[in-house]
PDB file of C-alpha atoms in Angstrom:
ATOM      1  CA  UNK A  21     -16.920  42.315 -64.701  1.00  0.00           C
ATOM      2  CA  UNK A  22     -19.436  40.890 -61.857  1.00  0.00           C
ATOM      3  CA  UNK A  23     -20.165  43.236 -59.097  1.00  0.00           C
ATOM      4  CA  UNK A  24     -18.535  41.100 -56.380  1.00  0.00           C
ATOM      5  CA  UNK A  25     -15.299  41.472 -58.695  1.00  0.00           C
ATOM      6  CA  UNK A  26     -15.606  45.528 -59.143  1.00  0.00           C
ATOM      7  CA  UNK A  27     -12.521  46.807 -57.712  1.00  0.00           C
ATOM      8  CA  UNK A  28     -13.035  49.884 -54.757  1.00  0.00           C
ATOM      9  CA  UNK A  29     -12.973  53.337 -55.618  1.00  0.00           C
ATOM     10  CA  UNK A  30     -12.415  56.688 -53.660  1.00  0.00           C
ATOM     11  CA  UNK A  31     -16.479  56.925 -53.939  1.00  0.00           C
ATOM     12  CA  UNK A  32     -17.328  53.094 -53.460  1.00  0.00           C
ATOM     13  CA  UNK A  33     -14.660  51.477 -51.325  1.00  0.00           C
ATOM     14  CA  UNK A  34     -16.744  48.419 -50.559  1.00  0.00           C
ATOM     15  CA  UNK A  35     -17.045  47.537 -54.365  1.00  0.00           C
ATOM     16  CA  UNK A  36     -15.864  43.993 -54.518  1.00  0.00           C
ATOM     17  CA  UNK A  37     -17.433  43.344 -50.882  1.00  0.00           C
ATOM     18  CA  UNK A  38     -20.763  41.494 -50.366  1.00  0.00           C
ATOM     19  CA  UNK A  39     -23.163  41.661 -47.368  1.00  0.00           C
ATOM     20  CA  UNK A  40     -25.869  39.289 -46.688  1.00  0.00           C
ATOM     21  CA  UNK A  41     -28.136  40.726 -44.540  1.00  0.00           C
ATOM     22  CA  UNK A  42     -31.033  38.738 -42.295  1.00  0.00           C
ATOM     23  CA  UNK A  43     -31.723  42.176 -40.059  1.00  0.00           C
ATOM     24  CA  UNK A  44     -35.788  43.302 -40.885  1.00  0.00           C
ATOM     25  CA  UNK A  45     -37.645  46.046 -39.586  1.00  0.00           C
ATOM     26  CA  UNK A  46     -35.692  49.270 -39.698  1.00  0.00           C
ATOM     27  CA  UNK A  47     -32.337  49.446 -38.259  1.00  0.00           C
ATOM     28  CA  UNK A  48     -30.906  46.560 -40.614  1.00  0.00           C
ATOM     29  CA  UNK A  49     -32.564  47.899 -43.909  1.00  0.00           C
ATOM     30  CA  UNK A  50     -31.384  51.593 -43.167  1.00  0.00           C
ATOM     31  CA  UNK A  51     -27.683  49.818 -42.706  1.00  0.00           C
ATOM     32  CA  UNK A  52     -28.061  48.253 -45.667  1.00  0.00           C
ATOM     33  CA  UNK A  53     -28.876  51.303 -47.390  1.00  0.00           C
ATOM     34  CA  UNK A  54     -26.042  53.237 -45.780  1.00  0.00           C
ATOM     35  CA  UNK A  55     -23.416  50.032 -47.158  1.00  0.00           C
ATOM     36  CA  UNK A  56     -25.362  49.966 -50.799  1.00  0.00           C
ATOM     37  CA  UNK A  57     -24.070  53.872 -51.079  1.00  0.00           C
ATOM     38  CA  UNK A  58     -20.480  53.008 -50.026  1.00  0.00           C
ATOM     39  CA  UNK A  59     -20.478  50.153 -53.146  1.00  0.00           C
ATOM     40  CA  UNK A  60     -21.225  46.770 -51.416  1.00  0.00           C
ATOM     41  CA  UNK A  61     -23.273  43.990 -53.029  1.00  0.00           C
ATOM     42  CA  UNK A  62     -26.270  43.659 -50.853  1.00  0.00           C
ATOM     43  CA  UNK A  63     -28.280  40.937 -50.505  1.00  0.00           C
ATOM     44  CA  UNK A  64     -31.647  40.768 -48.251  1.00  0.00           C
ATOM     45  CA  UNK A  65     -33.082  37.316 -46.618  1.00  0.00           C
ATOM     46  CA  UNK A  66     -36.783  37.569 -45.746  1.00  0.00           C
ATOM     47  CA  UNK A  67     -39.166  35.369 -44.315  1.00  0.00           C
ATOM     48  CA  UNK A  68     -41.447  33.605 -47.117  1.00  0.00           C
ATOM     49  CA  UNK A  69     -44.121  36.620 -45.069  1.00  0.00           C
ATOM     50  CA  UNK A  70     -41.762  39.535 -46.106  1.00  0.00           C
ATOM     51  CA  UNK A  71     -40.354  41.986 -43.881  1.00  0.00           C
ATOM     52  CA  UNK A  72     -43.325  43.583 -41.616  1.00  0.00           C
ATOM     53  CA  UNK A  73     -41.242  47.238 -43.007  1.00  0.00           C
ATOM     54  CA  UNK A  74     -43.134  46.938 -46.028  1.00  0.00           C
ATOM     55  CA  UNK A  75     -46.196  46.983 -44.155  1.00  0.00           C
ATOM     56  CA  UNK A  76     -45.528  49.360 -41.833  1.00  0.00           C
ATOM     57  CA  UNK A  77     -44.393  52.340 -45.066  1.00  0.00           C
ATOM     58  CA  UNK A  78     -43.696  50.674 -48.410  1.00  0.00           C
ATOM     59  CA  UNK A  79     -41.954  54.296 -49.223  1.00  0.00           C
ATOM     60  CA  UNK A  80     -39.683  53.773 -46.385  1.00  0.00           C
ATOM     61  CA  UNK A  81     -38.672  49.658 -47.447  1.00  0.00           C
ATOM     62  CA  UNK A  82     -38.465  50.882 -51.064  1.00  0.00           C
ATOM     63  CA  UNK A  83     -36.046  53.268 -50.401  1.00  0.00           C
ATOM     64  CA  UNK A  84     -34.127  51.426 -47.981  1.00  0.00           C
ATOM     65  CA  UNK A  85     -34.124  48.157 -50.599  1.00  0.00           C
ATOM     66  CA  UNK A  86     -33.285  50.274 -53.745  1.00  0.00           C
ATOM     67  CA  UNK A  87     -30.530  48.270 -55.356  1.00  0.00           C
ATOM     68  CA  UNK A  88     -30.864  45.308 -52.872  1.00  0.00           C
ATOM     69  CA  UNK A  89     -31.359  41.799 -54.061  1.00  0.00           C
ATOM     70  CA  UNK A  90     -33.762  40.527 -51.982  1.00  0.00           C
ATOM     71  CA  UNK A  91     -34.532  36.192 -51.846  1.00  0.00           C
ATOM     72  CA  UNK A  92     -37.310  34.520 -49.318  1.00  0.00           C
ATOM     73  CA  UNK A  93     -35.938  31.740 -47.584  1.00  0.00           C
ATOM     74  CA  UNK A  94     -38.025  29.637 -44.860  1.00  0.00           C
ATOM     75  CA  UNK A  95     -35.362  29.231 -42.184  1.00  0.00           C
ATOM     76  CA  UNK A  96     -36.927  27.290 -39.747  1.00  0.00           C
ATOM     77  CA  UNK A  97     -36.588  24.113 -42.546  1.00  0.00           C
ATOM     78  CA  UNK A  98     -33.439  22.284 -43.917  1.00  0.00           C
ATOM     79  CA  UNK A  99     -33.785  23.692 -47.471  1.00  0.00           C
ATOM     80  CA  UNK A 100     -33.866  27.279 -46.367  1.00  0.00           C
ATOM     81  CA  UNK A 101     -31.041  26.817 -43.922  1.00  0.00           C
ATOM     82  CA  UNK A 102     -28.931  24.941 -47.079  1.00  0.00           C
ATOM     83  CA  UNK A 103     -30.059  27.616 -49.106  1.00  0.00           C
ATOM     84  CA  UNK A 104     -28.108  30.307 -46.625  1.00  0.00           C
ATOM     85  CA  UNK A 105     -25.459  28.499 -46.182  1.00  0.00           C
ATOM     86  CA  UNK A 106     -24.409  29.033 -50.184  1.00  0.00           C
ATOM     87  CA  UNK A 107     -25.360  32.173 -49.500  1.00  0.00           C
ATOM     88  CA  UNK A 108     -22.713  32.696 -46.697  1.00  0.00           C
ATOM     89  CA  UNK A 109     -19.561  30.902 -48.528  1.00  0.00           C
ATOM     90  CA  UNK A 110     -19.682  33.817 -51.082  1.00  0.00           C
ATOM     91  CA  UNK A 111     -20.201  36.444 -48.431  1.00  0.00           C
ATOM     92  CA  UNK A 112     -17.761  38.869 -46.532  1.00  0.00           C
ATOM     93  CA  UNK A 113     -20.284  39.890 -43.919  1.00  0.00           C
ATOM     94  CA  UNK A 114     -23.828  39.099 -42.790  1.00  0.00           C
ATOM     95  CA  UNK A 115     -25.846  41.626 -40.321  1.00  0.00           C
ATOM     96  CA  UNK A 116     -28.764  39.949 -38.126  1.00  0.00           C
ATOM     97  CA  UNK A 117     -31.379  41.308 -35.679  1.00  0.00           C
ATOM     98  CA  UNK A 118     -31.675  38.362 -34.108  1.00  0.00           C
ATOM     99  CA  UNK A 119     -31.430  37.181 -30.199  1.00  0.00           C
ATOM    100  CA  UNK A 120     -28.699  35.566 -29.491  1.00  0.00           C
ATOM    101  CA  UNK A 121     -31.617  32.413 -28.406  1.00  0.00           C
ATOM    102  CA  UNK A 122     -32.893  32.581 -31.977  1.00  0.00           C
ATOM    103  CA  UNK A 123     -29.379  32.419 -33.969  1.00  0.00           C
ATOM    104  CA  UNK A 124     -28.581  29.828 -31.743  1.00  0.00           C
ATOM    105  CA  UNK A 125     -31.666  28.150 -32.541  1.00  0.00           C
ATOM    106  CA  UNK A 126     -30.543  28.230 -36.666  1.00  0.00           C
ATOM    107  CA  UNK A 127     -26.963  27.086 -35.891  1.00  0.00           C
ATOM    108  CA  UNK A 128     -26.001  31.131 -36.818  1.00  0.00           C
ATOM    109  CA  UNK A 129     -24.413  31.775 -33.306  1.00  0.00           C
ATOM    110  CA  UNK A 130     -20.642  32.824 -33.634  1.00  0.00           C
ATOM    111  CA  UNK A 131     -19.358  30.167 -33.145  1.00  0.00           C
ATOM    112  CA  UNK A 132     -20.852  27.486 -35.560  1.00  0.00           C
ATOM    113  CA  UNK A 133     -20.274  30.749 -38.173  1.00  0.00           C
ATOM    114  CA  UNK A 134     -16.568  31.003 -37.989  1.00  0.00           C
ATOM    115  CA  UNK A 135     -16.031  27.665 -37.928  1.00  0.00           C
ATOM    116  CA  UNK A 136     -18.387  27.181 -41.099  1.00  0.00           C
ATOM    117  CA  UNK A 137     -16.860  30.770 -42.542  1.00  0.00           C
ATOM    118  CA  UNK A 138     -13.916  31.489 -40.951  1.00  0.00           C
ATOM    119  CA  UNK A 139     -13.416  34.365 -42.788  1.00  0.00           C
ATOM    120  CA  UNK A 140     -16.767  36.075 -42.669  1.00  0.00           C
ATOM    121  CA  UNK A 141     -17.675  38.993 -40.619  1.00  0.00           C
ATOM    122  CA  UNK A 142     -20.550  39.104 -38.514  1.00  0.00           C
ATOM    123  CA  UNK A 143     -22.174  42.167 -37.033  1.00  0.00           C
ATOM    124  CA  UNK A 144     -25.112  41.319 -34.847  1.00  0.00           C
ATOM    125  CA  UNK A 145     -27.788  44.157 -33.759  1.00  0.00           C
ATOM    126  CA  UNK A 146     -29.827  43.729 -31.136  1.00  0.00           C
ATOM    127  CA  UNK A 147     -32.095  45.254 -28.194  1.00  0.00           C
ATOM    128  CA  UNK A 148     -29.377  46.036 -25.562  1.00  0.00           C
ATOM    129  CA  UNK A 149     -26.016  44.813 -24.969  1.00  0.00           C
ATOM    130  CA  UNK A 150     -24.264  41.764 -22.727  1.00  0.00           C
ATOM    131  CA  UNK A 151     -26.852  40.051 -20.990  1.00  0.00           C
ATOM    132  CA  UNK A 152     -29.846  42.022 -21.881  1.00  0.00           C
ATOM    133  CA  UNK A 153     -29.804  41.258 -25.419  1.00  0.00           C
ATOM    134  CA  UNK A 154     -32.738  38.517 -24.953  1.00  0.00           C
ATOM    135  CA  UNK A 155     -35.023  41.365 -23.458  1.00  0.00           C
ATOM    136  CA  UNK A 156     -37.860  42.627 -25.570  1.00  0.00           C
ATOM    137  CA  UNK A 157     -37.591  46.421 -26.593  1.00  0.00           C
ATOM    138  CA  UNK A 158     -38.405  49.048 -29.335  1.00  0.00           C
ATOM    139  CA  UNK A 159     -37.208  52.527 -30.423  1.00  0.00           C
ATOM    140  CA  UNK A 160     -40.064  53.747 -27.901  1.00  0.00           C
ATOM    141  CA  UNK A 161     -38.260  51.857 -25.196  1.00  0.00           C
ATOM    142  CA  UNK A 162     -34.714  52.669 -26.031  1.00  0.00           C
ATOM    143  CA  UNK A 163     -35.130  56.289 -26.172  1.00  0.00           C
ATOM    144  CA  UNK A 164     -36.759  56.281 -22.989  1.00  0.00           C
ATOM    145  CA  UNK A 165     -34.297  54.688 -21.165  1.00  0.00           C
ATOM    146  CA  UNK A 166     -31.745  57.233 -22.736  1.00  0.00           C
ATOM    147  CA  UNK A 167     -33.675  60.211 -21.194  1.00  0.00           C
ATOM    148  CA  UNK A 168     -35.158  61.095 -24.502  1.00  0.00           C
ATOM    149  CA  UNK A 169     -38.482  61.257 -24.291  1.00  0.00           C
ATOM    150  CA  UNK A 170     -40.504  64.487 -22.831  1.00  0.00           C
ATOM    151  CA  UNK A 171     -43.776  63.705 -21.388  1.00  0.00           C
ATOM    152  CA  UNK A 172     -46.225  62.088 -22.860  1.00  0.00           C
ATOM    153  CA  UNK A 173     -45.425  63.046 -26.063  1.00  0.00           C
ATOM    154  CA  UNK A 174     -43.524  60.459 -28.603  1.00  0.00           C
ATOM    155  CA  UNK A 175     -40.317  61.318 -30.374  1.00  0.00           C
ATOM    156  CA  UNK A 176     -40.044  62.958 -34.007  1.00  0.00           C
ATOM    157  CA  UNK A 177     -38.229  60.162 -35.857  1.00  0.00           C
ATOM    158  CA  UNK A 178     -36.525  56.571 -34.600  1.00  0.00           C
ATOM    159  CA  UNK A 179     -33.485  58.083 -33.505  1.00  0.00           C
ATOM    160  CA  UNK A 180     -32.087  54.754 -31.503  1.00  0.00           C
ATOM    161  CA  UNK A 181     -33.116  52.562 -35.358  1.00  0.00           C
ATOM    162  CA  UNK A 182     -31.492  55.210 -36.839  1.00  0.00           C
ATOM    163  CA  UNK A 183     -28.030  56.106 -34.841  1.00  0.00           C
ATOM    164  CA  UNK A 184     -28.661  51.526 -34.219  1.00  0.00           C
ATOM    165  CA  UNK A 185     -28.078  51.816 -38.385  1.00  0.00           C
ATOM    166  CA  UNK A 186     -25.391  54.093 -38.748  1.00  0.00           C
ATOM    167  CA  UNK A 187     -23.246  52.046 -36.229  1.00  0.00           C
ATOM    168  CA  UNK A 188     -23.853  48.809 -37.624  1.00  0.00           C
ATOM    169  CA  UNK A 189     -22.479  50.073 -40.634  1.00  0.00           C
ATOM    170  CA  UNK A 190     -19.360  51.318 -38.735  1.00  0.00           C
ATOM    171  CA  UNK A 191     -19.138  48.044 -37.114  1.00  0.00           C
ATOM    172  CA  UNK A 192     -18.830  46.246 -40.863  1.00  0.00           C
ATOM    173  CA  UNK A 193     -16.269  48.617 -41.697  1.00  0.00           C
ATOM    174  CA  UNK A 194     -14.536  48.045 -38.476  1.00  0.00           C
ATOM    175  CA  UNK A 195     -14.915  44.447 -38.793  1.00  0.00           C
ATOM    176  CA  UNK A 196     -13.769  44.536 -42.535  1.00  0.00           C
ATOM    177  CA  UNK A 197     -10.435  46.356 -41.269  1.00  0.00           C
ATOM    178  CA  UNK A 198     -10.285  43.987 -38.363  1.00  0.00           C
ATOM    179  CA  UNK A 199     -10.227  41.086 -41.052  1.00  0.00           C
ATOM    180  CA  UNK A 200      -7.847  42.457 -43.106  1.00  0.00           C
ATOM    181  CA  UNK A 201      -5.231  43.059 -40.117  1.00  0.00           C
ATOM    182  CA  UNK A 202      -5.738  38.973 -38.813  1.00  0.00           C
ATOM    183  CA  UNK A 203      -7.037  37.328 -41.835  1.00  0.00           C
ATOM    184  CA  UNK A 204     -10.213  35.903 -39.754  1.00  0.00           C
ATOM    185  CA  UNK A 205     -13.704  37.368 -39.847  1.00  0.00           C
ATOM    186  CA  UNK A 206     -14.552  39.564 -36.832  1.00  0.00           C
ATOM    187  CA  UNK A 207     -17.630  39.576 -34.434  1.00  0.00           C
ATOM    188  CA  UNK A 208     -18.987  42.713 -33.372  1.00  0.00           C
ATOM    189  CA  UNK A 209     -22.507  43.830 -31.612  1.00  0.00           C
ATOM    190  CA  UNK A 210     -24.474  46.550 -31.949  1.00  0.00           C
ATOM    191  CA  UNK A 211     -27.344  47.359 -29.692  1.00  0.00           C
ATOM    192  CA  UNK A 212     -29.807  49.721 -30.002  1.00  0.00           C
ATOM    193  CA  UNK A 213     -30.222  51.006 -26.305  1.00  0.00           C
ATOM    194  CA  UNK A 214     -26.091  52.168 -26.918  1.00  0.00           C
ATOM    195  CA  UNK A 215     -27.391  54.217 -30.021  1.00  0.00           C
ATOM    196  CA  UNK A 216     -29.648  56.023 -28.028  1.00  0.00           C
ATOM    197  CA  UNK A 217     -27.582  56.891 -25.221  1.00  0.00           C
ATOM    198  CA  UNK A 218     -25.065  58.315 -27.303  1.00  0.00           C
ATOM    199  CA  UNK A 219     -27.463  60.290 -29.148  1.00  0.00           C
ATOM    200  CA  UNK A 220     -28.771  61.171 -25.055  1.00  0.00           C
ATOM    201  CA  UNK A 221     -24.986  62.727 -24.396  1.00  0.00           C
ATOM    202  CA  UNK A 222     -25.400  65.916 -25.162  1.00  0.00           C
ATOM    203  CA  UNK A 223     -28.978  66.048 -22.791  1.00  0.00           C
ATOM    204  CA  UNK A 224     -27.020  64.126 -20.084  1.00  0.00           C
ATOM    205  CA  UNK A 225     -24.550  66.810 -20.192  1.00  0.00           C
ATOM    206  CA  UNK A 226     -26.879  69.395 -19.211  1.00  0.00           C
ATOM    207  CA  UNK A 227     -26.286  70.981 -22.657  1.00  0.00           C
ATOM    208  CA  UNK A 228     -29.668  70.441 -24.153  1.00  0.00           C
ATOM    209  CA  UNK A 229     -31.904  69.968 -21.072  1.00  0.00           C
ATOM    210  CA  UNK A 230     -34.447  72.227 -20.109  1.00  0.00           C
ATOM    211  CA  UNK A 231     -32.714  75.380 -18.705  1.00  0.00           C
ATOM    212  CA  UNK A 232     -29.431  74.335 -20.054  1.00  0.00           C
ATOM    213  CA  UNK A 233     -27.400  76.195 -22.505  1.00  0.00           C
ATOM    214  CA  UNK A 234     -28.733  74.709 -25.677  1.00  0.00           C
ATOM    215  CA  UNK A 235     -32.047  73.829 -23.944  1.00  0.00           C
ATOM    216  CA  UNK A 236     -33.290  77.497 -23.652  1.00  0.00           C
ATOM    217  CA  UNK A 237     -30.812  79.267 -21.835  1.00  0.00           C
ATOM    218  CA  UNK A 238     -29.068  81.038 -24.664  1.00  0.00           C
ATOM    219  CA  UNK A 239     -31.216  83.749 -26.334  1.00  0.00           C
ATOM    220  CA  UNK A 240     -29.399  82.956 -29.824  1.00  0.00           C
ATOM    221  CA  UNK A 241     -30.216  78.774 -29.640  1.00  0.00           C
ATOM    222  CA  UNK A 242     -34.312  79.139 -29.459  1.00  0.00           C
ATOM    223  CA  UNK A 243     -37.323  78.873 -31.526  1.00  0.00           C
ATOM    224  CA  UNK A 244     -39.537  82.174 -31.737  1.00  0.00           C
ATOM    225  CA  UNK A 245     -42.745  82.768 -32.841  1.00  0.00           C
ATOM    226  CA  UNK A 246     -42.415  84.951 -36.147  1.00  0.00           C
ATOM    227  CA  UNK A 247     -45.602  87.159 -38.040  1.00  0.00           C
ATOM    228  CA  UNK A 248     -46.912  84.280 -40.578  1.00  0.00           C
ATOM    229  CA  UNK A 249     -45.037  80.814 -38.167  1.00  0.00           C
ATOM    230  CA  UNK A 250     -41.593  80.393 -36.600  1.00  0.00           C
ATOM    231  CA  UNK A 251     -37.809  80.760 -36.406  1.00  0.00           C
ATOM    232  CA  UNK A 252     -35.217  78.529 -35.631  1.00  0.00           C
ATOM    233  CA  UNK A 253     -32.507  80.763 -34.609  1.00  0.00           C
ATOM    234  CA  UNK A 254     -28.484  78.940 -33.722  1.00  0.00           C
ATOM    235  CA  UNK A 255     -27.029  81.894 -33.132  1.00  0.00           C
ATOM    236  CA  UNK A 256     -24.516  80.405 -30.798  1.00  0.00           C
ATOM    237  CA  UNK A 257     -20.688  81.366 -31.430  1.00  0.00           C
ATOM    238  CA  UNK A 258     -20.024  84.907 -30.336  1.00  0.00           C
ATOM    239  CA  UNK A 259     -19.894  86.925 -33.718  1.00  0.00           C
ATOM    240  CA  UNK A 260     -22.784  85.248 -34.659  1.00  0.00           C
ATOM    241  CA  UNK A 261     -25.005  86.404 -31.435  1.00  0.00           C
ATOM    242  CA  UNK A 262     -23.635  90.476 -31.477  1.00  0.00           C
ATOM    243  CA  UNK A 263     -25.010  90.124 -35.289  1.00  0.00           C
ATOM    244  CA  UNK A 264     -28.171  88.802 -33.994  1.00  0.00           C
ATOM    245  CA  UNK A 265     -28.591  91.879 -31.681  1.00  0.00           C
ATOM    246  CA  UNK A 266     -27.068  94.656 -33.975  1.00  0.00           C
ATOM    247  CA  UNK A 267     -29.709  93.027 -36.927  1.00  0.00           C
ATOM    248  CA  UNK A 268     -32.701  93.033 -34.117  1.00  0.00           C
ATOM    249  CA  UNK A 269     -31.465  96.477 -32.843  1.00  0.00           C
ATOM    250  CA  UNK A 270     -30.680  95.607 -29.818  1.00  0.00           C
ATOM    251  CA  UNK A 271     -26.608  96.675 -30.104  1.00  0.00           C
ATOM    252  CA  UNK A 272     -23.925  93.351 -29.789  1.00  0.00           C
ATOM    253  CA  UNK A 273     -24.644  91.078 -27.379  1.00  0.00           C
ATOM    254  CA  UNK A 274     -22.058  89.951 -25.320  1.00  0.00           C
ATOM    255  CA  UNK A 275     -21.935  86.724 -24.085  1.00  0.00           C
ATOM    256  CA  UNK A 276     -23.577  87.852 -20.860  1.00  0.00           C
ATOM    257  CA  UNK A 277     -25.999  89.401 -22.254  1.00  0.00           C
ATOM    258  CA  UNK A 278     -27.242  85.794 -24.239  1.00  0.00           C
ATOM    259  CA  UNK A 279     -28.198  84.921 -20.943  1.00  0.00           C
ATOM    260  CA  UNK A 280     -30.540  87.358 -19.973  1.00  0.00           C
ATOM    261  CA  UNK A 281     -34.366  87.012 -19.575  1.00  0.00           C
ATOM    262  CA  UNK A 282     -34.786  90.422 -21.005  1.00  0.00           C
ATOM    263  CA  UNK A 283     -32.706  89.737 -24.524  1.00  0.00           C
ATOM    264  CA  UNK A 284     -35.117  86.761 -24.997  1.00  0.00           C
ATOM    265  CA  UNK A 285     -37.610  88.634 -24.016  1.00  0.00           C
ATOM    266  CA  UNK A 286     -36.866  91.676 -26.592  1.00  0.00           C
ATOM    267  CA  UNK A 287     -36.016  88.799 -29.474  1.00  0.00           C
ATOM    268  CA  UNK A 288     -39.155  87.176 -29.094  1.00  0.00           C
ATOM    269  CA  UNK A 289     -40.781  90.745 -29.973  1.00  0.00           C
ATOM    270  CA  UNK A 290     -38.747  91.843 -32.513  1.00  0.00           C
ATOM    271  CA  UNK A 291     -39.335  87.927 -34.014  1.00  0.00           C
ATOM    272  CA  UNK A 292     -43.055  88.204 -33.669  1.00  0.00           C
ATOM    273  CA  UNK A 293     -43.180  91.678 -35.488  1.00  0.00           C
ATOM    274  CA  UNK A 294     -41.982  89.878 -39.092  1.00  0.00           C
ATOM    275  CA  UNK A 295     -43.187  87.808 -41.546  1.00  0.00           C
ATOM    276  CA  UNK A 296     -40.731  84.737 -42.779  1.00  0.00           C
ATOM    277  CA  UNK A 297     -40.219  86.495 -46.232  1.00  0.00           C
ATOM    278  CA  UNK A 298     -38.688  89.117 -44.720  1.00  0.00           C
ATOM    279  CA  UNK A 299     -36.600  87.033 -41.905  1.00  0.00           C
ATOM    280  CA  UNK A 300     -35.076  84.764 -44.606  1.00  0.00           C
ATOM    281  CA  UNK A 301     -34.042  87.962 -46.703  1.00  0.00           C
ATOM    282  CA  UNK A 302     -31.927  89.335 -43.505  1.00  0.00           C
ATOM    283  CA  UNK A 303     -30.560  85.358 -42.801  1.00  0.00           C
ATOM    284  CA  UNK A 304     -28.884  86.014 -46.252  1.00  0.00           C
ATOM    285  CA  UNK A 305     -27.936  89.591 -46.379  1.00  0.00           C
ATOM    286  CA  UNK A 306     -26.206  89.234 -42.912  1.00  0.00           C
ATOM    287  CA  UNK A 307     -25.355  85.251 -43.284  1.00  0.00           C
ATOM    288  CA  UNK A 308     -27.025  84.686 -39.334  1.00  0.00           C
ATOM    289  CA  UNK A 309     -28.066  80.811 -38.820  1.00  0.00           C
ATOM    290  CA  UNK A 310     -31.611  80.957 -39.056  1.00  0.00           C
ATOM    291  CA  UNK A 311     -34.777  78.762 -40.629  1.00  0.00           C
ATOM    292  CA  UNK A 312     -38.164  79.937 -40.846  1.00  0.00           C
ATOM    293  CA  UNK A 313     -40.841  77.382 -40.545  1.00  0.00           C
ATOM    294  CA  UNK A 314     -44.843  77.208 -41.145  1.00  0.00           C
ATOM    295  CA  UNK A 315     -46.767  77.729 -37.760  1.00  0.00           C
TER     296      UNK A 315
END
């Protein structure tokens, strides 16, 4: 049986579903990956130069590509458009990273698709949404606009690529569903600069800013300095923050009393007094949410 005839499963229920995928860089590749695990046939079109990803970390595009068929095609010339077109008629959904000037450009706007493909599903992920989808950006950008960034200091991973990724691949399920309901294949964009502000909610809230409740506030939620490196404690919910104190010696705390400069202030001492070995052996024995970390 060919893998665009497998037939879905509880653990692959896109078996039997292929995507064509022109997206490069990150957020298209990591989709990819995400629809590869949930049983699609996946199929890649580079540039006859290859994705700049593999440049960038070759760990990173060979784990994003594992199980990917990947073909260079020259789109910018007849054959290579031909070429995509075959590609297409056997296809349930392709994902681009395009502008919207640029797939117009290749006769890949929505339009020209459905009429070609009427039944094939096309997510689209780009900068920003509406009528800033022509404007240049990057994860840098993205996350700063979301409220993100803290100083001069640049993020820990590509959260807007990343979150961009995980809701393209919602939007091909949503699309796939959509499909199924009307018989005709769906549209749907994705931008990036939504990706981060979603991932910005919880900060906009006040819940993670600096002073807020998860942003310092709460004696349980904090990193401490430890003997030999550091602690993440999330001792949060009430039965988890009296353990904290009653471990620490510091009686239950109430939730008052997780607000009070002198509980943080008597953590970060007890903390400081004890090597991670001995930290992780109380996390178990008294099951308290807690990671120790190098210095």
């Amino acid at each position: 049986m060919s893998p665009a005839r497998r037939t879905p499963t509880a653990d692959r229920p896109l078996a039997g579903t292929h995507v064509v995928s022109l997206a490069l860089n990150l957020p298209g590749p990591a989709a990819l990956q995400r629809l590869r695990a949930l049983g699609a046939r996946c199929t890649k079109v580079e540039p006859p130069a290859g994705d700049p990803m593999r440049g960038y970390c070759e760990a990173a595009y060979a784990q994003m590509h594992r199980g990917v068929r990947t073909v260079a095609l020259d789109l910018k010339v007849p054959a290579g458009q031909r070429r995509l077109q075959r590609l297409l008629a056997g296809a349930d959904v392709l994902l681009t990273s395009f502008r919207p000037s640029a797939l117009a450009k290749l006769g890949l706007d929505a339009a020209a698709l459905q009429a070609r493909h009427p039944r094939l599903c096309v997510v689209r992920i780009v900068g920003a949404a509406g009528a800033r989808a022509e404007e240049a950006g990057h994860d840098l950008t993205y996350q700063a606009e979301a409220g993100l960034l803290d100083g001069l200091n640049l993020p820990p991973s590509l959260l807007a690529d990343m979150a961009g990724a995980l809701l393209a691949s919602e939007a091909v399920l949503a699309a796939l569903l959509q499909r199924a309901a009307t018989g005709r294949g769906a549209v749907r964009d994705v931008a990036l600069a939504d990706a981060a502000a979603w991932l910005a909610q919880p900060r906009a809230w006040g819940l993670t800013a600096p002073g807020g409740l998860l942003g310092g506030a709460h004696v349980g939620y904090r990193v401490y300095r430890c003997a030999d490196g550091r602690v993440a404690v999330a001792a949060l919910e009430p039965h988890f923050a009296r353990r904290l104190g009653e471990v620490a010696g510091l009686g239950p705390l109430a939730p008052a009393d997780c607000l009070q400069p002198a509980a943080a202030a008597a953590l970060a001492t007890w903390f400081a007094a004890r090597p991670r070995a001995e930290l992780d052996a109380l996390a178990r024995r008294h099951d308290l949410p807690w990671v120790t970390l190098g210095a």
